[in-house]
Coordinates of C-alpha atoms in Angstrom, one line a residue:
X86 CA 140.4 -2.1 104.5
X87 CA 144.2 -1.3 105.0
X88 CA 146.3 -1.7 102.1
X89 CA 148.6 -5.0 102.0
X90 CA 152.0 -4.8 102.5
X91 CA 155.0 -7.0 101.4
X92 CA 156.3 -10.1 102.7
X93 CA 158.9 -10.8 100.4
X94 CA 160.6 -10.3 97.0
X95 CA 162.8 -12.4 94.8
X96 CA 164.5 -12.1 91.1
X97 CA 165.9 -14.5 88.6
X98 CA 167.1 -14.2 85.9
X99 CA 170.6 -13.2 84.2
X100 CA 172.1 -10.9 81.5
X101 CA 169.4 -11.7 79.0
X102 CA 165.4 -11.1 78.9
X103 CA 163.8 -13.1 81.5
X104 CA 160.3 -12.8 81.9
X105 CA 157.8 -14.7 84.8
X106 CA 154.3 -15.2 82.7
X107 CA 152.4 -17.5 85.1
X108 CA 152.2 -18.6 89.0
X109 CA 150.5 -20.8 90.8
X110 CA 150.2 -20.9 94.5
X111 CA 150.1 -24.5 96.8
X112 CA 147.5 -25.1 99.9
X113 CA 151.0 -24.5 102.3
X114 CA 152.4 -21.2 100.3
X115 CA 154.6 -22.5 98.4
X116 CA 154.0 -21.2 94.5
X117 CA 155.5 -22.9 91.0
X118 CA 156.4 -20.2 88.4
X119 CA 156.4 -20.4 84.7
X120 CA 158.0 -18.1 82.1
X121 CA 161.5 -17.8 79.8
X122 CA 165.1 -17.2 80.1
X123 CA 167.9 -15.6 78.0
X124 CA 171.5 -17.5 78.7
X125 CA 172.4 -17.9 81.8
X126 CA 169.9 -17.2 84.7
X127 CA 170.6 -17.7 88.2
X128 CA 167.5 -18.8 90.4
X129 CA 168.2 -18.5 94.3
X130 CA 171.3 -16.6 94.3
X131 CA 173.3 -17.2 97.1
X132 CA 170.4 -19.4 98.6
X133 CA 171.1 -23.7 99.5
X134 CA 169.4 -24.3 96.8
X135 CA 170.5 -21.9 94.1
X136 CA 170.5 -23.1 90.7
X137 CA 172.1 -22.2 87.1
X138 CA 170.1 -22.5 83.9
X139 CA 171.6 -22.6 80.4
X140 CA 169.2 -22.2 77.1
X141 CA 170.1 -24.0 74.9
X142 CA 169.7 -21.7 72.1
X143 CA 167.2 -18.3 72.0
X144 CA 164.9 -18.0 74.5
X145 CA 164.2 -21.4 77.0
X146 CA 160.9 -22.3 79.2
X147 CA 161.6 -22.5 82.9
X148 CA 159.8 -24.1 86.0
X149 CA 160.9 -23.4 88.8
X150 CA 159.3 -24.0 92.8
X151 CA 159.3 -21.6 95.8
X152 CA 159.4 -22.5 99.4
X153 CA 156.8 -20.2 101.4
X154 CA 159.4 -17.6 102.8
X155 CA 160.5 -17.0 98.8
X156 CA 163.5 -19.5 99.0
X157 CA 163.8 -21.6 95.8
X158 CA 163.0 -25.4 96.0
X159 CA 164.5 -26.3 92.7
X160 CA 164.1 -24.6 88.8
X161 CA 163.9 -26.8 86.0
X162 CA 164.5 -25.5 82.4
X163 CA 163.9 -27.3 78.7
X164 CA 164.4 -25.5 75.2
X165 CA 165.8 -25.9 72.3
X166 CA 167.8 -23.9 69.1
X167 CA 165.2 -21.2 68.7
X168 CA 162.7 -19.3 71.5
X169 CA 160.8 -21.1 73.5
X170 CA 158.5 -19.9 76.3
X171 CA 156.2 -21.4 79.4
X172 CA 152.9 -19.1 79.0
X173 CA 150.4 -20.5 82.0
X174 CA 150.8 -23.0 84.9
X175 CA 148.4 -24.4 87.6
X176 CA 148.9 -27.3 90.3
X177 CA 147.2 -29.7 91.4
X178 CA 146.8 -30.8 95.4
X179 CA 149.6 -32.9 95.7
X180 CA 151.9 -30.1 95.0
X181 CA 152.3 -31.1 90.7
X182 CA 151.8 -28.6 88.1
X183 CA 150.8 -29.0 84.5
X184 CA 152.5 -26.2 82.0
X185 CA 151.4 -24.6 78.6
X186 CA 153.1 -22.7 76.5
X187 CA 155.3 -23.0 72.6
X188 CA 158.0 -24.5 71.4
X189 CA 159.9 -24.5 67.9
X190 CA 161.9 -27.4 66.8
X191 CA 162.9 -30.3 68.9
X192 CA 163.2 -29.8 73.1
X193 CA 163.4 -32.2 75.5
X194 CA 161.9 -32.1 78.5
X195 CA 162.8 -34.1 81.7
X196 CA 166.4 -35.3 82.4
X197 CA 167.2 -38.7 81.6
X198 CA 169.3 -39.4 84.8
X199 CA 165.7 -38.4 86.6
X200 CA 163.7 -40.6 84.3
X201 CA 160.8 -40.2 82.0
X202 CA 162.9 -37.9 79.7
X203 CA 160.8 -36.8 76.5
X204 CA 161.4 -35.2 73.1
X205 CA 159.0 -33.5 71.2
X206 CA 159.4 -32.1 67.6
X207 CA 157.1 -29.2 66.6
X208 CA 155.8 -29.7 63.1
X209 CA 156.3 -26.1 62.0
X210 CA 157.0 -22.5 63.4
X211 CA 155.7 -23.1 67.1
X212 CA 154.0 -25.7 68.9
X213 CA 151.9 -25.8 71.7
X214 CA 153.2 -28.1 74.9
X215 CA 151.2 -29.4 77.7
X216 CA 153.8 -30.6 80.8
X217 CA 153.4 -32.3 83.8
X218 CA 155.8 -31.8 86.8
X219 CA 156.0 -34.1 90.0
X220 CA 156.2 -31.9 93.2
X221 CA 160.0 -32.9 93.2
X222 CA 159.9 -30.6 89.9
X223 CA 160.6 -34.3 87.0
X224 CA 158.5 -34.7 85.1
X225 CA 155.5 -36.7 84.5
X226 CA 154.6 -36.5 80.9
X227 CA 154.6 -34.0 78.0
X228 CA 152.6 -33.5 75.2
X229 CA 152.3 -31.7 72.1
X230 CA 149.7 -30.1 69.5
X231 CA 150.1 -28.2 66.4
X232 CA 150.8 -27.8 62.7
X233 CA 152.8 -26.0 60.4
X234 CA 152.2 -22.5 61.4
X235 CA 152.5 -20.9 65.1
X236 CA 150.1 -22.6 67.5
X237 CA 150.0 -21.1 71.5
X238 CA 149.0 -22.3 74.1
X239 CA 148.5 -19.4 76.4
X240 CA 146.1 -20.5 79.7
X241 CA 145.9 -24.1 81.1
X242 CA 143.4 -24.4 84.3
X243 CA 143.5 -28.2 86.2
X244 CA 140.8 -29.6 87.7
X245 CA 140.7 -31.7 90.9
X246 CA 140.8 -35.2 89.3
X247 CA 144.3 -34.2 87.6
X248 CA 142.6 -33.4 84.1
X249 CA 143.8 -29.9 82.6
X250 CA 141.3 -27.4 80.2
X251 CA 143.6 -24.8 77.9
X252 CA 143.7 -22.3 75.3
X253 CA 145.8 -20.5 73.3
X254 CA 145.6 -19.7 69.5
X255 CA 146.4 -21.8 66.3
X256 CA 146.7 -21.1 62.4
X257 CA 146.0 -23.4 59.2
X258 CA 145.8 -26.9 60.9
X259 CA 146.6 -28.3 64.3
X260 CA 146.3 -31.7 65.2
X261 CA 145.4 -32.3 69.1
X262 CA 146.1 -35.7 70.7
X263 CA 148.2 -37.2 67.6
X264 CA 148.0 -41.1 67.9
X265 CA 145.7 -41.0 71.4
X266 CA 141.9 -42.0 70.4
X267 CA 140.7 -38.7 70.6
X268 CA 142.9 -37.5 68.0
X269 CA 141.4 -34.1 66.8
X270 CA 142.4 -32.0 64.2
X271 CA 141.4 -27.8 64.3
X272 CA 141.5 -26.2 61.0
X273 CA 140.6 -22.5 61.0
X274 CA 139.0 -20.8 57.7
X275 CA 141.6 -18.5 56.3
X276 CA 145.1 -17.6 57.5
X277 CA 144.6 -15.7 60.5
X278 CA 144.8 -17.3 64.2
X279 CA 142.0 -18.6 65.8
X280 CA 140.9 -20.0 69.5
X281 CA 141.3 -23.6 70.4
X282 CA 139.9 -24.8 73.9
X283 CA 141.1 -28.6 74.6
X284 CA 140.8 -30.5 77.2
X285 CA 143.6 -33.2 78.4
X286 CA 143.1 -36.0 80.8
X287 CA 145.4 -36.7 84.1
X288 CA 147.6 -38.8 82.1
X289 CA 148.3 -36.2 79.5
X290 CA 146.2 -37.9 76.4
X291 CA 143.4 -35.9 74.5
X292 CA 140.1 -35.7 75.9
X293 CA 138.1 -33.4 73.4
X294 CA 139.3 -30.2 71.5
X295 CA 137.2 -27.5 69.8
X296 CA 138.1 -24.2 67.8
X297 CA 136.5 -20.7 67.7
X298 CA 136.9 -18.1 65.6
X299 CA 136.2 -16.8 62.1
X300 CA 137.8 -16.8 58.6
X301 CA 139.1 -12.7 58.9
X302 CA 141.1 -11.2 61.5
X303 CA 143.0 -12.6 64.4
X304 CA 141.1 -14.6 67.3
X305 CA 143.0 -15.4 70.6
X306 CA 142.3 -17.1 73.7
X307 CA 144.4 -15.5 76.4
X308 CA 142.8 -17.0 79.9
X309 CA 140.7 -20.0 80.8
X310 CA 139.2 -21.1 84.5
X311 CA 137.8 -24.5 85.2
X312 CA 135.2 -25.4 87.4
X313 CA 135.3 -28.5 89.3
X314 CA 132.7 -30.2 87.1
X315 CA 135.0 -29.8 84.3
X316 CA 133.4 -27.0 82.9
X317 CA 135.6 -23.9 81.7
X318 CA 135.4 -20.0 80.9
X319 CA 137.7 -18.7 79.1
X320 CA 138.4 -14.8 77.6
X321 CA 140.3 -13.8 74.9
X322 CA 139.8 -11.3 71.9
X323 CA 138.6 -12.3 67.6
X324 CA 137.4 -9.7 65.0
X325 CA 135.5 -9.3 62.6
X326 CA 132.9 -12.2 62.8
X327 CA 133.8 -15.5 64.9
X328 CA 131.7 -18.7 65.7
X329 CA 131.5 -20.1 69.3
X330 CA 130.3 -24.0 69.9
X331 CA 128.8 -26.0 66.7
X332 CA 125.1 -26.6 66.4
X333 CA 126.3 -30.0 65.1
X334 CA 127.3 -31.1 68.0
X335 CA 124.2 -30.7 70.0
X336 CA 125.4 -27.6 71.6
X337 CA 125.2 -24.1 71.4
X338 CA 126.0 -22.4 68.3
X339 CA 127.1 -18.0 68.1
X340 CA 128.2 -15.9 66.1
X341 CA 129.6 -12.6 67.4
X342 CA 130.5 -9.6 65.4
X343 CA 133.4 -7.2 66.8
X344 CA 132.6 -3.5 67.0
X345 CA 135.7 -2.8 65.8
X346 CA 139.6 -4.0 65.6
X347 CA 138.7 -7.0 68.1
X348 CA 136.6 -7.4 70.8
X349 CA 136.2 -9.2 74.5
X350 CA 134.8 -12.2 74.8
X351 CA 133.6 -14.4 78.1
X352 CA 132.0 -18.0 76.8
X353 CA 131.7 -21.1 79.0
X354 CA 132.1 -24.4 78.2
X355 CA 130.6 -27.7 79.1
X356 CA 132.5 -30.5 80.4
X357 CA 131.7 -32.1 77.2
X358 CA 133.7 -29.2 75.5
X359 CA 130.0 -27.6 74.1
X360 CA 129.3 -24.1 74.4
X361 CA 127.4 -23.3 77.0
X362 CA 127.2 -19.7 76.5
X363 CA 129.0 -16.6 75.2
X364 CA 129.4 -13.0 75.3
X365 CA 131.2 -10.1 74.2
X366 CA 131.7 -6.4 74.6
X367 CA 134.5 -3.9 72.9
X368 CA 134.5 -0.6 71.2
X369 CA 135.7 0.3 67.6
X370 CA 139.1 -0.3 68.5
X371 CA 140.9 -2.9 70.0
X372 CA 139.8 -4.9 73.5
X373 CA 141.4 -8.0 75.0
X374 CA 140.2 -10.3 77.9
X375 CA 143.5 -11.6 79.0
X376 CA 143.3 -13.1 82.6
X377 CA 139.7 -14.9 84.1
X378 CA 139.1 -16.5 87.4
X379 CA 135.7 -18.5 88.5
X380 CA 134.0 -18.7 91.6
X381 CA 133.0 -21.7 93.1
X382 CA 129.4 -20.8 92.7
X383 CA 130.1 -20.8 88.3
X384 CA 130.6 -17.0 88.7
X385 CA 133.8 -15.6 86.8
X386 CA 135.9 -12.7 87.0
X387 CA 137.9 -11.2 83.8
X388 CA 140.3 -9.0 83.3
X389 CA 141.8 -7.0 80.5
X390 CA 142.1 -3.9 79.1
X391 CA 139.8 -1.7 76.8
X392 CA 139.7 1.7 74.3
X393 CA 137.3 4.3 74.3
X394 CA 133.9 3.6 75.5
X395 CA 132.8 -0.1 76.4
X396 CA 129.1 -1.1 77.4
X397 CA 129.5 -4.4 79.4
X398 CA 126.4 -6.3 79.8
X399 CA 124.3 -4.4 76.7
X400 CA 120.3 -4.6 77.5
X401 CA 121.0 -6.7 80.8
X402 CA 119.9 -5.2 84.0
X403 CA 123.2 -4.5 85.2
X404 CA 124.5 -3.4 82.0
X405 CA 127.5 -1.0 82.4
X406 CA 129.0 1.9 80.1
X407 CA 133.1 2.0 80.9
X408 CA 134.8 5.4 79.5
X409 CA 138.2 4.9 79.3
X410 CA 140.8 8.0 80.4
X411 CA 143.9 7.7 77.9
X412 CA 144.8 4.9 75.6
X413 CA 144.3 1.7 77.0
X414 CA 142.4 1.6 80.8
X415 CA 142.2 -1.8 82.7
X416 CA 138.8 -3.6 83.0
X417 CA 137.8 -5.8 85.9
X418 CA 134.1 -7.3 84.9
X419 CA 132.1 -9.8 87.3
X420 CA 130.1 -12.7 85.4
X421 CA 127.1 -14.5 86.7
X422 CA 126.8 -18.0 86.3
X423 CA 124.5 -17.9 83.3
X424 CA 126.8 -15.2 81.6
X425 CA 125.0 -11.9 82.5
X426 CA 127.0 -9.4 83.8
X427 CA 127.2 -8.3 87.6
X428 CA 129.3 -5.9 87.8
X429 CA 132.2 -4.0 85.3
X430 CA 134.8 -1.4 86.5
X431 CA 137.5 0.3 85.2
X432 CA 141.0 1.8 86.2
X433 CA 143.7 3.6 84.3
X434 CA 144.6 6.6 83.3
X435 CA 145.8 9.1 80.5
X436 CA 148.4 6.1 78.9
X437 CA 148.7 2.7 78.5
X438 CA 147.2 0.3 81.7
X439 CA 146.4 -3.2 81.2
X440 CA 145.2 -6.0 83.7
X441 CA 147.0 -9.1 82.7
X442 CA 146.2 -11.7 85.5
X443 CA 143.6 -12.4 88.0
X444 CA 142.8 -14.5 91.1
X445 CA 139.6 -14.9 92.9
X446 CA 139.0 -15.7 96.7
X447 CA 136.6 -17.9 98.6
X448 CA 134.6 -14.7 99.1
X449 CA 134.2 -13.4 96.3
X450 CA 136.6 -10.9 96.3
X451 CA 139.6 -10.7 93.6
X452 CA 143.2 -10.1 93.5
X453 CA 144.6 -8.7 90.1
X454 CA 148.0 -7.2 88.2
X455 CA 148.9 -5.6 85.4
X456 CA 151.1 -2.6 84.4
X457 CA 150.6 0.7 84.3
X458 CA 151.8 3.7 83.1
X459 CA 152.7 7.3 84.9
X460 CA 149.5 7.4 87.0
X461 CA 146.2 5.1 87.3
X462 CA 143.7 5.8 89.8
X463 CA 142.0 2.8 91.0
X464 CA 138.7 3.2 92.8
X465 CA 136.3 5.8 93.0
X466 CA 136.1 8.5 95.3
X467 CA 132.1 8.2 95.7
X468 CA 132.4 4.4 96.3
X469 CA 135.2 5.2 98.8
X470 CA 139.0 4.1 99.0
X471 CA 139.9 5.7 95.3
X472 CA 143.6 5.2 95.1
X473 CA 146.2 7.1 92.8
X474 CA 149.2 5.2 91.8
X475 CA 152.0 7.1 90.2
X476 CA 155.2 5.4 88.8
X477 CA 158.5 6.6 89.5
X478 CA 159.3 6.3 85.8
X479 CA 157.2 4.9 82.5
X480 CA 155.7 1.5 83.3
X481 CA 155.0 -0.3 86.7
X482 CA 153.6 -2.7 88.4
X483 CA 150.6 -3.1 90.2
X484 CA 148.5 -4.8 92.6
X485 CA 144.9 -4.3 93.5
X486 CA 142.4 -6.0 95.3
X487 CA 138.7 -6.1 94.5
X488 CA 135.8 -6.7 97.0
X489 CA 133.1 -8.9 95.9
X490 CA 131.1 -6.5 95.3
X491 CA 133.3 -4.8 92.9
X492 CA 134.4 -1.8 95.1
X493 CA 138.1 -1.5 95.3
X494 CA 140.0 -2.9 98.8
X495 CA 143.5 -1.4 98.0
X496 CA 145.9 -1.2 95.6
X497 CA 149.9 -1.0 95.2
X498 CA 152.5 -0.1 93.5
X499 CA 156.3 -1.9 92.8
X500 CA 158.6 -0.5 90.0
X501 CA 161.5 1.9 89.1
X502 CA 161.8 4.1 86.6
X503 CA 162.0 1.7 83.6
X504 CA 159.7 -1.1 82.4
X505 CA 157.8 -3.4 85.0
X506 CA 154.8 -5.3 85.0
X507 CA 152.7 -7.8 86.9
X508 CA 151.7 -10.8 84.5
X509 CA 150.3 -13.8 86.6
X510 CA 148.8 -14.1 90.3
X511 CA 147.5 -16.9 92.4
X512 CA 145.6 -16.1 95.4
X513 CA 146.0 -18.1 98.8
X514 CA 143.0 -18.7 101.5
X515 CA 144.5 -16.6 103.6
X516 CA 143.9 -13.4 101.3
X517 CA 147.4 -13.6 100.6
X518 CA 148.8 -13.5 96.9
X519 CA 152.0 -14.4 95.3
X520 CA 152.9 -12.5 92.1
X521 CA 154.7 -13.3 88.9
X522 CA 156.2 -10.6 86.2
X523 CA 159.3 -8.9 85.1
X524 CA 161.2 -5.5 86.3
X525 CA 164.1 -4.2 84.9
X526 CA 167.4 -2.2 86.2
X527 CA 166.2 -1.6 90.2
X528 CA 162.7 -2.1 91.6
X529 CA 161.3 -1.4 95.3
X530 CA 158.9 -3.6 96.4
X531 CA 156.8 -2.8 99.8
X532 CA 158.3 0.7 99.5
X533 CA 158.3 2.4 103.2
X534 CA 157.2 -0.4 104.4
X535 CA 158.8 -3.1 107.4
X536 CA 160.0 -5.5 104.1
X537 CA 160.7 -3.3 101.8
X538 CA 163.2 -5.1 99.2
X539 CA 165.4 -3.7 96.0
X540 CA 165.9 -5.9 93.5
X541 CA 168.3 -5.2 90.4
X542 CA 168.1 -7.0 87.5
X543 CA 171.2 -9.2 86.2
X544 CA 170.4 -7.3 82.7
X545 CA 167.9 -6.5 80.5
X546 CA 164.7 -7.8 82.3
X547 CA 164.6 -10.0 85.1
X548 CA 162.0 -12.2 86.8
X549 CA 160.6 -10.8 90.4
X550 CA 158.4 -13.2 92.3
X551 CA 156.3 -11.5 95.4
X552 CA 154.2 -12.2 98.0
X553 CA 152.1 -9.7 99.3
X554 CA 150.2 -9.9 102.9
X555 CA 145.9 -9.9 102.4

């Protein structure tokens, strides 16, 4: 398959660190992009609709909507005195988009001249915040969770009846839903982090939240995929020993042990928020699952990165030994619906490479991005199309695309000679994908190519959105 080229390229961003953590692509190409800003950032410079943000204090969340030749529709920001952040995003049909992310101290979202403005408080360090957006980019409704001590939300995933599923991570007590009557409230068992998975209907109250995790070490969820059933899988890392689902509850009930300093883990949840099933794979040091996309057939594909060796799939039939070739080497693992493993391959090389986000296609195949660092070889020369990628610089982006099979279809390259990485992707039906991250000083994008486009950052880091052909 020939490699995809560029259609276009767009920053953001101002003399601050500006970052684009998560995309999500509409039915006509249009996408709506999550993330945070520094100052002053200027969205759709020197377009009709180009548009100044302010933070108010540290860093502030952004939303912000792109037309489907990469000209901006409108950017919304909300924040308050201290860093703030928008961490995962996904839309709906009608062209809304529910948000995750933190806050700290009081931020108010909306505008009251546009109606429906809210203020929410956290109740400690950070907060989690849920947000829905009208396709106009007001908003609909915001929500928060959380307790005394930083609480993330990280992934949100919404389903086609306007419900959301999400996870992030949470410490000491959170309270879910406060006031709705599904209140619920997460305690985990010392004073690390642990997983929550929660579940929020289309008007923004509490429909069932559940924790994971164990009482030593640090457990995260990073990435979370619904079905349309209203069933979920999700990836993230714990350590040491962490409990999935709760016996008690008429569900499944697992405990996992890490191999090491934290370990992968793939688990599915009913629509009923039990545990349907779990599994997990690392090495003696430290593994993360940090982007996962289903199929509509209950299938999922994760994403990540991983040290040393790896087996994926341990006494299954397809079970898999990954070696990495430096540091940290990117994983891309396919799931079967009842949580055995299909297929798990690996790409990297002698530094640091990490696969951040990941989007899957009505056929199967999958569209991923990451960073990686001097050179990564994606591929392999016996299953054909092995491709070497080698940055200009220290850390880049890139852009590969999986057949459904697990063989590699192509993959790219965008960057400079500073840092640059890919953090979220959405996938359109066309093959197409539209890509979210930050690049710093100047970055080529489609290099050699008929589109080929430079962008240079305002400052520090900016925000590049991309589209790039199937």
């Amino acid at each position: 398959m020939p490699p995809s080229s560029l259609v276009w390229a767009k920053g953001a961003g101002g003399t601050g660190n500006d970052y684009g953590r998560g995309i999500a692509a509409l039915i006509d190409g249009s996408a709506i992009v999550t993330g945070s800003f520094r100052g002053i950032a200027t969205f759709g410079a020197g377009e009709g609709n180009e548009t100044f943000l302010s933070s108010v204090g540290m860093d502030d969340i952004f939303i912000a909507r792109y037309n489907p030749d990469g000209t901006l529709a409108w950017a919304k920001s909300t924040g308050g005195g201290s860093g703030d952040g928008g961490k995962g995003i996904s839309a709906l049909s009608d062209g809304s988009a529910i948000v995750t992310g933190y806050f700290v101290g009081t931020v108010t979202f909306g505008n009251a001249s546009e109606g429906n403005e809210t203020v929410l408080s956290s109740a400690g360090v950070a907060d989690i915040f849920i947000a829905k957006y009208n396709p106009d980019g007001t908003l609909a409704w915001a929500k928060r969770s959380g307790g005394g001590s930083p609480d993330v939300g990280y992934a949100i995933s919404a389903i086609p009846d306007g419900s959301a599923l999400l996870t992030g991570l949470f410490q000491g007590t959170a309270t879910f839903g406060a006031g709705d009557g599904n209140e619920t409230v997460l305690f985990t068992e010392a004073g690390d982090y642990n997983i929550f998975i929660a579940k929020y209907n289309p008007n923004g109250t509490l429909a069932w939240a559940k924790s994971a995790g164990g009482a030593s070490g640090n457990d995260y969820g990073y990435g979370i995929s619904a079905l349309p059933d209203g069933s979920a899988i999700v990836t993230g890392s714990f350590a040491d020993s962490a409990t999935f689902g709760n016996a008690s509850e008429g569900g499944n009930e697992k405990v996992l042990t890490s191999a090491g300093g934290g370990d992968i883990f793939i688990a599915k949840y009913n629509p009923n928020g039990t545990l349907a099933w779990v599994k997990s794979t690392g090495s003696v040091n430290r593994d993360e699952g940090l982007g996962i996309s289903v199929l509509s057939d209950g299938s999922a594909i994760v994403t990540g990165y991983y040290q040393s060796n790896v087996t994926f799939g341990a006494s299954e039939g397809n079970e898999t030994v990954l070696t990495s070739a430096g540091m940290l080497d990117i994983f891309i693992a396919k799931y079967n619906p009842d949580g055995t493993l299909a297929w798990a391959k690996s790409a990297g090389g002698g530094n640091w490479d990490e696969g951040h986000g990941i989007s899957t296609l009505p056929d199967g195949s999958a569209l991923v991005t990451g960073y990686f660092r001097w050179s990564a070889t994606f591929g392999n020369a016996s299953e054909g199309n092995e491709t070497v990628l080698i940055t200009p610089g220290f850390e880049d982006i890139f852009i590969a695309k999986y057949n459904p099979d697990g063989t590699l279809a192509w993959a790219k390259r965008a960057g400079g000679v500073d840092y640059d990485s890919g953090y979220g992707i959405s996938a359109l039906s066309d093959g197409s994908a539209i890509v979210t991250g930050y690049f710093q000083n100047t970055a080529i994008f489609g290099a050699g190519e008929p589109n080929e486009t430079d962008l240079i950052s305002f400052g520090n880091s900016d925000i590049f959105i991309a589209k790039f052909n199937p």
